[in-house]
Each structure stands twice: as C-alpha cells, then as structure tokens.
Amino acid sequence: MQNTGMTSVVVEPGAMAAGAAYVGRFAPSPTGPLHRGSLAAALASWLDARAHGGRWLVRIEDVDGPRCRPGAEDAILAQLAACGLLPDLPVIRQRDRAAAYRRALDALRARGLAYPCACSRRAIEEALLQRGTAPERHAERIYPGTCRAGIAAGTPDGPRAWRLRVPEGAAAHVDWIDRRLGARSEAVDRAVGDFVLLRADGIWAYQLAVVVDDAEQGVTDVVRGEDLVDSTARQILLQRMLGYPTPRYFHAPLVRDAAGEKLSKQTGAAPFAPGRDALAQAMRDLGLGSSGAPTVAGVLEDAAGRWRRMQREV
Ligand code: GLU
C-alpha cells in the first residue's frame, strides 16, 4: 500500500533496539516436519545471528493446537540439529505462554484498545456485502467494525473473539525498512482493520503471540520467509500499542517448486533429508552459491562467510 500519510512515523530498522545485543530466532509452527523452504528460512536466521555475533533462539509456535501434528516438534528439532543449527538457549513453546498473552490483552483492554466481537465469519461477509465491498475469494477480509461500539443488544451470549481497536489515519500508518526488501508501508486500518487477538474458540492469534514472544525474548532481528511480510505492519503496530521495541526485519526469499508455487506444508512439500546436502541446497536457495565442503560444519562455515560478504555489499 502506498504511503499517503505525511505524518506517519518511520520505524528505522532497529531504532528501538539500538545498542541491544543481537538476538535472532527461528519460529516454526509444528504442523509438520520442515521442508526445503523452511530450512532456508532457518539457515538465514542462523547465519544472520552468527554474522552479528548474536544469539539464535528457536521458538515452537504451537499456539494453534488443532493445526499442530503430534511428533512434528521433535522432528523439526531433530532436523535442525542434524544440520548443525542448535539454539543458544532452551527452546520455548507457545502452549506454555498463555499467561503472557493474557497480560498483553489485559493491558490493551485496560486502555480501551481491545474489544469483544460477536461476529461470525458469515456476519462479517454479509456486513461487507451490504456496504458494497464484496470480499474477494481468499482475499483478506477487512473487519467492517460491527462490534467496535459494543456488541448489539439482544446478541445471544456465547464465546467472543477479541479484536484490536486499530487507530485511524496517520496513527495506523506503518512505514518500515526491510533489510532485504527496502522501504515498506501499510495503512493497517485500511489494509486489515481491527484484527483478532484472541479467537472465539480460545486460541491466541498468531499476531499477538509473536509480538509478545519477540518482545519478551528480547529479539532484535526477525529473519523469516517473505510469506510473512504482510504481517509485519500489524506486528509493528501492536508493538507500538504495547510499548515494545521494534526489531529489525529481513524477509528471506521464498523457495518455489518447478511450477513457481511457494513450498509449504499445506501443499504437501516433502520434508528434507537432513544433513550436508540439504544444507548446501538451502545455501543455494538463499543465493549464497554452492559449497564443496563435505561436512555439515564445512557447509555452515562457507555459508557464514558468504552471508557476511553479502551483508557488507548491501
Ligand atoms: N510460525 C510462523 C510460521 O511457521 C513463523 C512466524 C514468524 O517467523 O514470525 O510460518
């Protein structure tokens, strides 16, 4: 989205985190074992942490329990270990973090910045249709604000979602500089509207969980796949509203299959066979060239040298 607000705030990369020692992270969702694309994202975040003499953390994003698969977490950690990607601190899991997410939601509620919502998906679509803004298939629904001023009288009791009261105008405008993609800009009110923090089924929303965890783990640098770039403005807005620092962001290139589709667990991308060859492939996928090194450690060393050079060149 174009930057139209003269008064919007530019978030300099790492502005708030300046001076903090580098902390990076890889945050897989255990919906299945890692595939070639997720290994490239893991390697990028590890290389960047190493290049900055920083710490590299692994966080298991199992906040959406029903989507997680038994055994996937162990499989992921084993795949990473077999590729020499070992976290510098114990792994944390989002399933253990509900109290922290609750504290963040309560802090927003106390300032009137979150509100309960009784809308079903269908009610949202109908409200959008009535306004003449028919949602396109698969497009992100912009919440029409039905429950912003309170849940309509007479609505039957039931579980409620909680939404963020996104400010309007310049305060909703997020400009930031991605270390790879350059200047980015989004008006969160117009792009997504009041987004969900806690779902009606009691599941914490990814946006809230990731922002709380990144802040509490002291993450200074988010290096992840480019498929998540569209979440970044929402996350920066939430950081501001919660008084958290904003990390630097680097969105790594996505790995695509022969048909040009992004590899993803949803479309059944195969897990990789961990080891030297998978790592060398991930290195090529990141545009770091090939390595002739025969061992995992040797490939990591080659990749680290190339990553450092590449960062100096930009
Ligand atoms: N859990 C997310 C995923 O597996 C990644 C979140 C992030 O890196 O911010 O797609």
Short mmCIF file of C-alpha atoms and ligand atoms in Angstrom, two decimals:
data_model
loop_
_atom_site.label_atom_id
_atom_site.label_comp_id
_atom_site.label_asym_id
_atom_site.label_seq_id
_atom_site.Cartn_x
_atom_site.Cartn_y
_atom_site.Cartn_z
CA MET A 1 0.00 0.00 0.00
CA GLN A 2 1.27 3.47 -0.85
CA ASN A 3 2.38 5.86 1.82
CA THR A 4 -0.12 8.67 1.76
CA GLY A 5 0.21 9.99 5.30
CA MET A 6 2.55 12.94 5.72
CA THR A 7 2.62 12.49 9.46
CA SER A 8 3.28 8.77 9.59
CA VAL A 9 6.12 7.55 11.74
CA VAL A 10 9.06 5.91 10.05
CA VAL A 11 10.39 2.99 12.03
CA GLU A 12 14.12 2.97 11.43
CA PRO A 13 15.41 -0.57 11.37
CA GLY A 14 16.22 -1.46 14.94
CA ALA A 15 15.58 2.09 16.13
CA MET A 16 14.23 0.99 19.47
CA ALA A 17 16.55 -1.94 19.80
CA ALA A 18 19.71 0.10 19.13
CA GLY A 19 22.54 -0.92 21.37
CA ALA A 20 20.90 -4.19 22.35
CA ALA A 21 22.98 -7.29 21.68
CA TYR A 22 21.70 -9.19 18.66
CA VAL A 23 19.04 -11.80 19.36
CA GLY A 24 17.54 -13.68 16.42
CA ARG A 25 15.06 -16.53 16.26
CA PHE A 26 13.53 -19.23 14.12
CA ALA A 27 9.86 -19.79 14.94
CA PRO A 28 8.43 -22.84 13.19
CA SER A 29 4.82 -23.98 13.59
CA PRO A 30 4.80 -27.74 14.28
CA THR A 31 2.22 -28.51 11.62
CA GLY A 32 4.64 -30.96 10.02
CA PRO A 33 8.37 -31.52 9.54
CA LEU A 34 10.42 -28.76 7.92
CA HIS A 35 10.66 -28.70 4.14
CA ARG A 36 13.33 -27.22 1.90
CA GLY A 37 11.80 -23.71 2.13
CA SER A 38 11.64 -23.67 5.91
CA LEU A 39 15.24 -24.90 6.14
CA ALA A 40 16.31 -21.92 4.02
CA ALA A 41 14.50 -19.57 6.44
CA ALA A 42 16.07 -21.31 9.44
CA LEU A 43 19.53 -21.10 7.88
CA ALA A 44 19.09 -17.41 7.05
CA SER A 45 18.19 -16.51 10.63
CA TRP A 46 21.05 -18.63 12.00
CA LEU A 47 23.59 -17.10 9.59
CA ASP A 48 22.48 -13.58 10.41
CA ALA A 49 22.78 -14.22 14.15
CA ARG A 50 26.27 -15.66 13.63
CA ALA A 51 27.30 -12.75 11.39
CA HIS A 52 26.36 -10.34 14.17
CA GLY A 53 27.97 -12.37 16.96
CA GLY A 54 24.46 -12.77 18.39
CA ARG A 55 22.28 -15.42 19.92
CA TRP A 56 19.95 -17.64 17.93
CA LEU A 57 16.75 -18.92 19.53
CA VAL A 58 14.16 -21.47 18.46
CA ARG A 59 10.52 -20.96 19.41
CA ILE A 60 7.88 -23.58 18.70
CA GLU A 61 4.76 -21.76 17.52
CA ASP A 62 2.14 -24.26 18.57
CA VAL A 63 -0.41 -21.63 19.58
CA ASP A 64 -2.96 -23.08 17.13
CA GLY A 65 -3.14 -26.50 18.78
CA PRO A 66 -5.60 -28.16 16.38
CA ARG A 67 -3.27 -27.42 13.43
CA CYS A 68 -0.24 -28.99 15.14
CA ARG A 69 0.74 -32.56 14.43
CA PRO A 70 1.99 -34.99 17.06
CA GLY A 71 5.69 -35.60 16.66
CA ALA A 72 6.27 -32.57 14.42
CA GLU A 73 8.09 -30.60 17.09
CA ASP A 74 10.57 -33.40 17.78
CA ALA A 75 11.01 -33.96 14.06
CA ILE A 76 11.77 -30.26 13.49
CA LEU A 77 14.28 -30.04 16.33
CA ALA A 78 15.99 -33.22 15.10
CA GLN A 79 16.15 -31.87 11.53
CA LEU A 80 17.71 -28.61 12.76
CA ALA A 81 20.20 -30.43 14.98
CA ALA A 82 21.25 -32.71 12.12
CA CYS A 83 22.00 -29.56 10.10
CA GLY A 84 24.12 -28.12 12.92
CA LEU A 85 21.51 -25.45 13.74
CA LEU A 86 21.46 -25.56 17.54
CA PRO A 87 19.69 -22.90 19.59
CA ASP A 88 21.75 -20.92 22.10
CA LEU A 89 19.04 -21.07 24.79
CA PRO A 90 16.38 -23.64 25.70
CA VAL A 91 13.50 -23.86 23.20
CA ILE A 92 10.29 -22.12 24.25
CA ARG A 93 6.79 -23.21 23.27
CA GLN A 94 3.77 -21.01 22.79
CA ARG A 95 1.50 -23.52 24.50
CA ASP A 96 3.25 -22.55 27.76
CA ARG A 97 2.79 -18.82 27.22
CA ALA A 98 -0.95 -18.18 27.60
CA ALA A 99 -0.45 -16.11 30.78
CA ALA A 100 1.85 -13.70 28.94
CA TYR A 101 -0.62 -13.29 26.06
CA ARG A 102 -3.43 -12.73 28.59
CA ARG A 103 -1.38 -9.98 30.30
CA ALA A 104 -0.86 -8.22 26.97
CA LEU A 105 -4.56 -8.44 26.09
CA ASP A 106 -5.50 -7.15 29.56
CA ALA A 107 -3.11 -4.20 29.15
CA LEU A 108 -4.79 -3.28 25.86
CA ARG A 109 -8.27 -3.76 27.33
CA ALA A 110 -7.43 -1.53 30.29
CA ARG A 111 -6.74 1.27 27.79
CA GLY A 112 -9.82 0.55 25.69
CA LEU A 113 -7.62 -0.71 22.84
CA ALA A 114 -9.26 -4.13 22.53
CA TYR A 115 -12.92 -5.07 22.38
CA PRO A 116 -15.03 -8.23 22.27
CA CYS A 117 -16.59 -9.23 18.97
CA ALA A 118 -19.59 -11.48 18.38
CA CYS A 119 -19.35 -11.60 14.57
CA SER A 120 -19.25 -14.91 12.80
CA ARG A 121 -17.32 -15.17 9.55
CA ARG A 122 -20.65 -15.14 7.75
CA ALA A 123 -21.85 -12.00 9.57
CA ILE A 124 -18.64 -10.22 8.52
CA GLU A 125 -19.16 -11.21 4.88
CA GLU A 126 -22.78 -10.06 4.97
CA ALA A 127 -21.81 -6.72 6.50
CA LEU A 128 -19.18 -6.23 3.81
CA LEU A 129 -21.68 -7.14 1.07
CA GLN A 130 -24.21 -4.66 2.45
CA ARG A 131 -21.60 -1.95 2.26
CA GLY A 132 -20.94 -2.87 -1.34
CA THR A 133 -17.42 -4.03 -0.57
CA ALA A 134 -17.86 -7.65 -1.51
CA PRO A 135 -14.89 -9.66 -0.28
CA GLU A 136 -12.95 -11.39 -2.99
CA ARG A 137 -12.37 -15.07 -2.58
CA HIS A 138 -9.28 -15.72 -0.48
CA ALA A 139 -8.64 -12.01 -0.05
CA GLU A 140 -8.11 -10.75 3.47
CA ARG A 141 -11.41 -9.56 4.95
CA ILE A 142 -11.29 -6.04 6.30
CA TYR A 143 -13.29 -6.12 9.51
CA PRO A 144 -16.29 -3.82 8.99
CA GLY A 145 -16.23 -2.62 12.62
CA THR A 146 -19.61 -4.07 13.57
CA CYS A 147 -18.77 -4.59 17.27
CA ARG A 148 -16.47 -1.56 17.67
CA ALA A 149 -19.04 0.43 19.61
CA GLY A 150 -20.24 -2.60 21.57
CA ILE A 151 -21.97 -5.87 20.84
CA ALA A 152 -25.52 -5.24 19.61
CA ALA A 153 -28.20 -5.58 22.29
CA GLY A 154 -30.01 -8.89 22.11
CA THR A 155 -27.00 -10.81 20.75
CA PRO A 156 -27.11 -14.23 22.41
CA ASP A 157 -24.37 -14.96 24.91
CA GLY A 158 -21.53 -17.02 23.58
CA PRO A 159 -17.80 -17.16 23.23
CA ARG A 160 -16.30 -13.90 21.99
CA ALA A 161 -13.26 -13.05 19.96
CA TRP A 162 -11.18 -10.03 21.00
CA ARG A 163 -10.06 -7.51 18.41
CA LEU A 164 -7.50 -4.74 18.44
CA ARG A 165 -9.00 -1.27 18.11
CA VAL A 166 -6.74 -0.13 15.27
CA PRO A 167 -6.31 3.64 15.34
CA GLU A 168 -7.45 5.60 12.33
CA GLY A 169 -5.48 7.76 9.94
CA ALA A 170 -1.81 8.52 10.48
CA ALA A 171 -1.61 6.52 13.71
CA ALA A 172 -2.48 3.36 11.75
CA HIS A 173 0.18 4.05 9.17
CA VAL A 174 3.28 1.90 9.49
CA ASP A 175 6.39 2.59 7.46
CA TRP A 176 9.40 0.39 7.97
CA ILE A 177 12.58 -0.60 6.22
CA ASP A 178 13.04 -4.26 5.47
CA ARG A 179 16.74 -5.13 5.30
CA ARG A 180 16.21 -7.08 2.08
CA LEU A 181 13.07 -5.62 0.50
CA GLY A 182 13.66 -1.97 1.35
CA ALA A 183 11.05 0.62 2.31
CA ARG A 184 7.59 -0.77 3.02
CA SER A 185 4.40 0.93 4.01
CA GLU A 186 0.91 -0.07 5.11
CA ALA A 187 -2.15 1.69 6.47
CA VAL A 188 -3.31 -1.05 8.83
CA ASP A 189 -6.79 0.44 9.25
CA ARG A 190 -7.41 0.27 5.51
CA ALA A 191 -5.48 -2.93 4.78
CA VAL A 192 -6.94 -5.18 7.51
CA GLY A 193 -8.89 -3.13 10.04
CA ASP A 194 -9.43 -4.29 13.63
CA PHE A 195 -7.70 -7.66 13.65
CA VAL A 196 -8.22 -10.57 16.02
CA LEU A 197 -6.03 -11.03 19.12
CA LEU A 198 -7.91 -13.90 20.73
CA ARG A 199 -10.23 -16.13 18.74
CA ALA A 200 -13.72 -17.04 19.93
CA ASP A 201 -12.54 -20.65 20.27
CA GLY A 202 -9.97 -19.50 22.86
CA ILE A 203 -6.94 -19.73 20.56
CA TRP A 204 -4.49 -16.82 20.74
CA ALA A 205 -3.92 -15.15 17.40
CA TYR A 206 -0.52 -15.53 15.78
CA GLN A 207 -0.07 -11.72 15.57
CA LEU A 208 -0.39 -11.23 19.32
CA ALA A 209 1.63 -14.31 20.29
CA VAL A 210 4.55 -13.47 18.02
CA VAL A 211 4.74 -9.85 19.18
CA VAL A 212 4.63 -10.75 22.88
CA ASP A 213 7.19 -13.53 22.46
CA ASP A 214 9.60 -11.48 20.34
CA ALA A 215 9.49 -8.70 22.96
CA GLU A 216 9.87 -10.95 25.99
CA GLN A 217 12.70 -12.90 24.37
CA GLY A 218 14.48 -9.65 23.54
CA VAL A 219 14.51 -10.40 19.82
CA THR A 220 16.32 -7.60 17.99
CA ASP A 221 16.22 -9.14 14.50
CA VAL A 222 13.46 -11.06 12.81
CA VAL A 223 14.75 -13.02 9.83
CA ARG A 224 11.97 -15.13 8.26
CA GLY A 225 10.41 -16.05 4.93
CA GLU A 226 8.92 -13.43 2.67
CA ASP A 227 5.46 -15.03 3.00
CA LEU A 228 5.24 -13.27 6.38
CA VAL A 229 6.00 -9.78 5.13
CA ASP A 230 2.30 -8.88 5.09
CA SER A 231 2.05 -9.49 8.82
CA THR A 232 4.85 -7.08 9.66
CA ALA A 233 2.83 -3.84 9.71
CA ARG A 234 0.27 -5.38 12.08
CA GLN A 235 3.08 -6.59 14.31
CA ILE A 236 4.82 -3.20 14.39
CA LEU A 237 1.51 -1.50 15.20
CA LEU A 238 0.91 -3.92 18.07
CA GLN A 239 4.46 -3.35 19.34
CA ARG A 240 3.80 0.38 19.44
CA MET A 241 0.47 -0.04 21.19
CA LEU A 242 2.03 -2.34 23.79
CA GLY A 243 5.09 -0.12 24.26
CA TYR A 244 7.53 -2.74 22.95
CA PRO A 245 10.67 -2.05 20.89
CA THR A 246 10.51 -2.78 17.16
CA PRO A 247 13.09 -5.26 15.87
CA ARG A 248 14.82 -5.04 12.50
CA TYR A 249 13.23 -7.20 9.80
CA PHE A 250 14.77 -9.23 7.00
CA HIS A 251 12.39 -11.24 4.83
CA ALA A 252 14.28 -14.00 3.06
CA PRO A 253 13.43 -15.20 -0.47
CA LEU A 254 10.88 -17.99 -0.73
CA VAL A 255 11.77 -21.31 -2.26
CA ARG A 256 9.46 -22.22 -5.12
CA ASP A 257 8.70 -25.53 -6.79
CA ALA A 258 9.10 -26.17 -10.52
CA ALA A 259 5.66 -24.62 -11.16
CA GLY A 260 6.67 -21.43 -9.34
CA GLU A 261 4.50 -22.15 -6.29
CA LYS A 262 5.88 -21.43 -2.83
CA LEU A 263 6.78 -24.60 -0.99
CA SER A 264 4.55 -25.03 2.02
CA LYS A 265 3.45 -27.72 4.41
CA GLN A 266 -0.16 -27.04 3.41
CA THR A 267 0.55 -28.02 -0.16
CA GLY A 268 2.41 -31.08 1.00
CA ALA A 269 6.03 -30.02 0.44
CA ALA A 270 8.20 -33.00 1.29
CA PRO A 271 10.39 -32.94 4.40
CA PHE A 272 14.09 -32.76 3.53
CA ALA A 273 16.59 -35.42 4.45
CA PRO A 274 18.70 -33.54 7.00
CA GLY A 275 22.41 -33.31 6.53
CA ARG A 276 25.10 -31.83 4.36
CA ASP A 277 23.22 -31.96 1.04
CA ALA A 278 20.06 -30.32 2.39
CA LEU A 279 22.15 -27.57 3.91
CA ALA A 280 24.06 -27.00 0.68
CA GLN A 281 20.71 -26.75 -1.14
CA ALA A 282 19.42 -24.21 1.41
CA MET A 283 22.59 -22.20 0.89
CA ARG A 284 21.94 -22.12 -2.88
CA ASP A 285 18.27 -21.27 -2.27
CA LEU A 286 19.41 -18.19 -0.33
CA GLY A 287 21.56 -17.08 -3.26
CA LEU A 288 24.79 -17.86 -1.40
CA GLY A 289 26.23 -20.09 -4.14
CA SER A 290 27.40 -23.64 -3.75
CA SER A 291 29.74 -25.26 -1.31
CA GLY A 292 32.08 -28.13 -1.98
CA ALA A 293 32.59 -28.79 1.71
CA PRO A 294 31.97 -32.45 2.59
CA THR A 295 30.52 -31.91 6.08
CA VAL A 296 27.67 -30.01 7.73
CA ALA A 297 30.17 -27.89 9.65
CA GLY A 298 32.08 -27.09 6.45
CA VAL A 299 28.94 -26.02 4.57
CA LEU A 300 27.88 -23.83 7.51
CA GLU A 301 31.28 -22.18 7.51
CA ASP A 302 31.12 -21.48 3.77
CA ALA A 303 27.58 -20.14 4.08
CA ALA A 304 28.54 -17.92 7.02
CA GLY A 305 31.40 -16.36 5.06
CA ARG A 306 29.18 -15.69 2.04
CA TRP A 307 26.36 -14.28 4.20
CA ARG A 308 28.79 -11.85 5.86
CA ARG A 309 30.12 -10.70 2.50
CA MET A 310 26.61 -10.34 1.10
CA GLN A 311 25.52 -8.20 4.05
CA ARG A 312 28.57 -5.95 3.64
CA GLU A 313 27.72 -5.42 -0.03
CA VAL A 314 24.18 -4.13 0.57
N1 GLU B 1 5.28 -19.68 12.94
C1 GLU B 1 5.37 -18.99 11.70
C2 GLU B 1 5.46 -20.00 10.57
O1 GLU B 1 5.87 -21.12 10.79
C3 GLU B 1 6.57 -18.08 11.62
C4 GLU B 1 6.38 -16.86 12.42
C5 GLU B 1 7.49 -15.84 12.34
O2 GLU B 1 8.63 -16.17 11.96
O3 GLU B 1 7.21 -14.71 12.70
O4 GLU B 1 5.13 -19.67 9.46
#
